XYZ file of C-alpha atoms in Angstrom:
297
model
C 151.574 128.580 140.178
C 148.963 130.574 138.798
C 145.814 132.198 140.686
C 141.970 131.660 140.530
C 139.184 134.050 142.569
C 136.193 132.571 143.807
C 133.567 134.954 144.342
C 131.419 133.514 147.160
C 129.388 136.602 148.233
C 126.908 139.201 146.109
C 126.081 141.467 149.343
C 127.466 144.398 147.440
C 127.033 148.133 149.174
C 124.058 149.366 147.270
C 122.151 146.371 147.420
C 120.402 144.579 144.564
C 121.097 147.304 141.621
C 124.677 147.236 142.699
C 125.269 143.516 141.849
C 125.609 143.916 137.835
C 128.237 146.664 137.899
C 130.337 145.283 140.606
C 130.520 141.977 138.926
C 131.654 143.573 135.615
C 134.419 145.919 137.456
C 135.377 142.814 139.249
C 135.628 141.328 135.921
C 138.087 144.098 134.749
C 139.957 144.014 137.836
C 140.798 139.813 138.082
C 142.061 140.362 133.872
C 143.840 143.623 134.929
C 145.300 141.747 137.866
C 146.317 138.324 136.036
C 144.087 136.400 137.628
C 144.162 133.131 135.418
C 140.492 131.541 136.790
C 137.346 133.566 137.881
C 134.854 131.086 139.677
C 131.451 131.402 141.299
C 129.594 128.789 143.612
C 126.691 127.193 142.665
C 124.014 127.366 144.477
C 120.570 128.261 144.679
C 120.836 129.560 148.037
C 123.731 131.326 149.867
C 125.580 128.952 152.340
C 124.917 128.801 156.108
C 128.864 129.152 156.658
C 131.578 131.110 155.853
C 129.967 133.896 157.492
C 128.017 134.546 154.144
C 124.294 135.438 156.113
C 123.144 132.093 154.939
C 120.032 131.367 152.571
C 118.654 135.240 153.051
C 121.610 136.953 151.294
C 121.506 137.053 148.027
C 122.831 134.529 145.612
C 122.937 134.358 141.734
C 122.362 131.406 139.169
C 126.135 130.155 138.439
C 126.098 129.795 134.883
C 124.479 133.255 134.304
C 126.647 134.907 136.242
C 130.034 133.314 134.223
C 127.954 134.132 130.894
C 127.720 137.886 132.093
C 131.429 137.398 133.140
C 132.423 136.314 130.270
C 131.077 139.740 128.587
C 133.087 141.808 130.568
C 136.159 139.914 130.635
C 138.418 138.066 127.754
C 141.239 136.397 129.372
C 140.332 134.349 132.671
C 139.102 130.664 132.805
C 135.689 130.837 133.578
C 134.039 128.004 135.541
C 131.532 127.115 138.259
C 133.677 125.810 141.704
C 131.742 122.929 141.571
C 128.457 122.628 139.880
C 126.662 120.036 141.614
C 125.926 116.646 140.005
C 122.071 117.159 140.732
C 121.247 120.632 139.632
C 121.388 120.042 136.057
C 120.327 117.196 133.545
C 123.600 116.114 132.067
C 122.710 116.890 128.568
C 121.431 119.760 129.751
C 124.830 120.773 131.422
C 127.438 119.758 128.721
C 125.121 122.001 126.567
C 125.447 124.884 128.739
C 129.124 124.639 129.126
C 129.193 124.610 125.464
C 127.581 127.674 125.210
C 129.961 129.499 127.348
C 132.914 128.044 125.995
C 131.856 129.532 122.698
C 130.599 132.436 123.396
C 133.625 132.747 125.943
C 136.100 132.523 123.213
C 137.256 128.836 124.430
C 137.585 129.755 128.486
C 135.106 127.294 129.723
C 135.762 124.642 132.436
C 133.580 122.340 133.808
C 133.876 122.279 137.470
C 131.340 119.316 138.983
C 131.275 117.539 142.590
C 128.417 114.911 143.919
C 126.660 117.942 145.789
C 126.026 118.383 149.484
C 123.574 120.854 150.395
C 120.256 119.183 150.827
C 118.663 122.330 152.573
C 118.573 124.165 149.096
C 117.728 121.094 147.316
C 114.133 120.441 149.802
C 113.604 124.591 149.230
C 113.081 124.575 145.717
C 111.959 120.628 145.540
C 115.083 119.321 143.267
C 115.459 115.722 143.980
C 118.772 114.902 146.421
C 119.652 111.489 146.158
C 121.609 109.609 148.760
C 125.471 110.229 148.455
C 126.021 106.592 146.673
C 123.111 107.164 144.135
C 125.074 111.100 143.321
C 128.221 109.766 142.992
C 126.281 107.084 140.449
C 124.704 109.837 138.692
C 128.176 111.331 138.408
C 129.911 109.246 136.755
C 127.106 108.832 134.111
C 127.223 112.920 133.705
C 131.145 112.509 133.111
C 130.509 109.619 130.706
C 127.284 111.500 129.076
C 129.592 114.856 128.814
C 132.192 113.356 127.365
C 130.279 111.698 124.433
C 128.594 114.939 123.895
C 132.174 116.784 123.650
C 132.962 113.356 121.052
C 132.084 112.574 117.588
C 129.945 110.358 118.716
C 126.122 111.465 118.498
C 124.267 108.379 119.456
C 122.338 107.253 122.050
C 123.633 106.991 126.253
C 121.834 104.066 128.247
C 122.338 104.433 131.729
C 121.264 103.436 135.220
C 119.732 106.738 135.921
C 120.157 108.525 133.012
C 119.095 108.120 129.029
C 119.665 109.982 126.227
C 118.107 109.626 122.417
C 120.558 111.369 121.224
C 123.758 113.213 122.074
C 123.954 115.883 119.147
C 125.686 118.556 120.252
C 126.147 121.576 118.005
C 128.279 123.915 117.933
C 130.758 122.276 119.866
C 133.103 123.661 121.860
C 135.983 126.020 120.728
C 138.177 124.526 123.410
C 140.094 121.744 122.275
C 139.517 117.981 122.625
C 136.867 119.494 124.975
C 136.333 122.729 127.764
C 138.751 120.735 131.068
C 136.652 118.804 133.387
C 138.100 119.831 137.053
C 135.996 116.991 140.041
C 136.753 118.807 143.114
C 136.478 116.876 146.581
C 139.461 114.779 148.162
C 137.451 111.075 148.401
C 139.825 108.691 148.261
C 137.881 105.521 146.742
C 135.336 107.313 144.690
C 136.057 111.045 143.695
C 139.761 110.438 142.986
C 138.798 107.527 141.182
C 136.578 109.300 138.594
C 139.362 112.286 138.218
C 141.243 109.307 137.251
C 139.313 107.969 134.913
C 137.666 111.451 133.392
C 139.094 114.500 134.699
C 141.595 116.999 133.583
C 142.219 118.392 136.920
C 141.001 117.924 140.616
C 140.875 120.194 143.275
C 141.441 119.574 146.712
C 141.319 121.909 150.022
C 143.751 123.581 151.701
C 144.489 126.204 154.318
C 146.186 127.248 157.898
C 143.817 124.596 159.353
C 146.043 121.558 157.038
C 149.349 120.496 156.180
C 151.109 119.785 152.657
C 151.325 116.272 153.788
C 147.999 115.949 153.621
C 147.230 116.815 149.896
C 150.618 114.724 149.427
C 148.651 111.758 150.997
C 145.736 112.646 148.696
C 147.709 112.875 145.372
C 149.421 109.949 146.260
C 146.226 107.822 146.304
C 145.274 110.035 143.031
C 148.877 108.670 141.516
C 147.695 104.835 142.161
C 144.104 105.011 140.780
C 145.922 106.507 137.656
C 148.377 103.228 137.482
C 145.217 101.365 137.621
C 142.887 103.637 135.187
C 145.810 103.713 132.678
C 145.965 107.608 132.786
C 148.875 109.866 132.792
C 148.840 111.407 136.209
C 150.733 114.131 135.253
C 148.262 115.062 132.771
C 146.171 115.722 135.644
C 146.166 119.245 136.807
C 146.387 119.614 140.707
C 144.874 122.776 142.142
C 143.319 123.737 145.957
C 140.898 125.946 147.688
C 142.490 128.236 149.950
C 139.715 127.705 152.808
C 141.374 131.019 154.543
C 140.877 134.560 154.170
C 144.041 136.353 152.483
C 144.965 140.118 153.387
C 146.545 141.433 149.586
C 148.502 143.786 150.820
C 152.762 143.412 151.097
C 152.685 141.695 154.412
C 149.408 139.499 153.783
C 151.170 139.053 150.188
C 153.933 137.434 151.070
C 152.980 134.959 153.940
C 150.447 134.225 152.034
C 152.763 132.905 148.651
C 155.484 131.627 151.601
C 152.062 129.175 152.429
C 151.946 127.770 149.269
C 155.940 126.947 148.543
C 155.488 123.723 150.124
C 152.199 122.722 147.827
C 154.021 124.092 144.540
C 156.531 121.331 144.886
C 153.715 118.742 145.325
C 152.937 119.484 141.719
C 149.889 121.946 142.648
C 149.637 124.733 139.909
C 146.660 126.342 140.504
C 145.297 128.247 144.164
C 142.104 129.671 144.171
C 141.284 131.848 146.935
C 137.692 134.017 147.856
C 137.371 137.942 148.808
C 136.037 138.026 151.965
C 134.391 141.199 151.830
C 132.052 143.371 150.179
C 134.554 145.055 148.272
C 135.868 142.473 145.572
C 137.439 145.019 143.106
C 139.849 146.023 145.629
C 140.965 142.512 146.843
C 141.821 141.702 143.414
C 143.346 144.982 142.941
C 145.720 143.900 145.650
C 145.809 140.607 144.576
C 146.985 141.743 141.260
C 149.676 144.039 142.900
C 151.309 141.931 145.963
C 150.055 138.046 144.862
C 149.755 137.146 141.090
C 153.325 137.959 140.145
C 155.174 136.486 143.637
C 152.557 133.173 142.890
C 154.522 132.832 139.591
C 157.996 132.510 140.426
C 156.848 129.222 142.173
């Protein structure tokens, strides 16, 4: 099993000016530390929960802030965890994963979801649909990014969504196209679409849940695959660790003991957030008492 960070906070000591350089040492320290995916949330306002300090605190445009990580990094996967389905225009998005993918050197993912925060949504006047209509509009962005990411340069005719063209150029370095990860654990509609057009889904886990239920979860994942006609075990399974972890020895180890049971479920991928306002030495002790135990998995 291999480890992604998800930085959910930007309240940095030193305030505004200290945002840049702790992002780029945080950088340095999740490649020095193995870290295999660096993610950030998007949103245009921090989240109520999580003890973040809700929509006051500060919060940073995602795909910015994986362009400037991709700068100051060259290894890690670099992706949002999930980019909502309304936020963008999909020809607008697949373009902008493009870009990073090439100017990453290949390390883009696109992480998307049906979105869920309608506070930020009604505070900068961005349209939020009702959950059937997003989870419409999302499977015409997977369809629309995948003919983008395709030879195919025509037109899209959609419901909700049409396109003159789908030219696209450069493409992508990463090969047939940057992974599409749907995160969310819907059973008849966001497993579905992982299914039928992802390359990975990601599910949550924690203290508060057991194994059996991402078992149940990638067991309904297994059938819409029999009925889509896709190789399930093409599919890569990864969580959210909804629980702070201590990386020290002690922390280290319970923490990896946690995840023996979801390693044999077929999940190869935990990404976990730094809790605190010090991110370069969480991954420092990530890097020291995590990464290498996660491996041996």
């Amino acid at each position: 099993m291999d480890l992604g960070v998800h930085l959910v906070s930007f309240t940095f000591p030193g305030g505004t000016a200290a945002i840049g350089p702790t992002l780029a040492a945080a950088g340095r320290a999740a490649e020095d530390a193995g870290v295999a995916n660096l993610s950030v949330m998007d949103h245009y306002l921090q989240m109520e929960g999580m003890d973040l300090g809700g929509p006051l605190m500060p919060m940073l445009e995602g795909y910015t802030t994986l362009g400037f990580l991709a700068a100051s990094t060259r290894t890690p996967a670099l992706q949002l965890l999930v980019t909502g389905v309304t936020y963008r225009h999909p020809g607008l998005l697949a373009k902008i994963v493009t870009t990073l993918d090439v100017l990453s050197g290949g390390r883009a993912v696109l992480g998307i979801g049906a979105a869920w925060y309608d506070r930020e949504h009604a505070a900068y006047g961005v349209p939020f649909p009702p959950v059937a209509e997003r989870f419409e509009r999302l499977e015409e962005t997977l369809r629309i990014v995948r003919q983008m990411w395709s030879d195919d340069d025509g037109p899209f005719e959609g419901r909700h969504y049409r396109l003159a063209e789908t030219v696209n150029s450069p493409q992508a370095l990463s090969a047939p196209h940057p992974p599409i990860m749907i995160g969310g654990g819907g059973e008849k509609k966001t497993l579905r679409l992982v299914a039928k057009y992802a390359d990975a889904c990601n599910l949550f886990a924690g203290p508060g849940s057991a194994p059996e239920e991402i078992a149940a979860k990638l067991d309904v994942l297994k059938r819409h695959c029999e009925r889509e006609g896709t190789d399930y075990d093409r599919i890569r399974k990864t969580i959210a660790w909804s629980a702070p972890v201590t990386p020290d020895a002690a922390g280290g180890a319970e923490f990896v003991a946690s995840l023996e049971p979801y390693a044999k479920l077929g999940v190869t991928q935990v990404h976990v957030m730094p809790y605190t306002a010090e991110p370069v030495a969480f991954l420092d002790g990530l890097g020291e008492h995590v990464v290498g135990r996660l491996k041996q998995l």
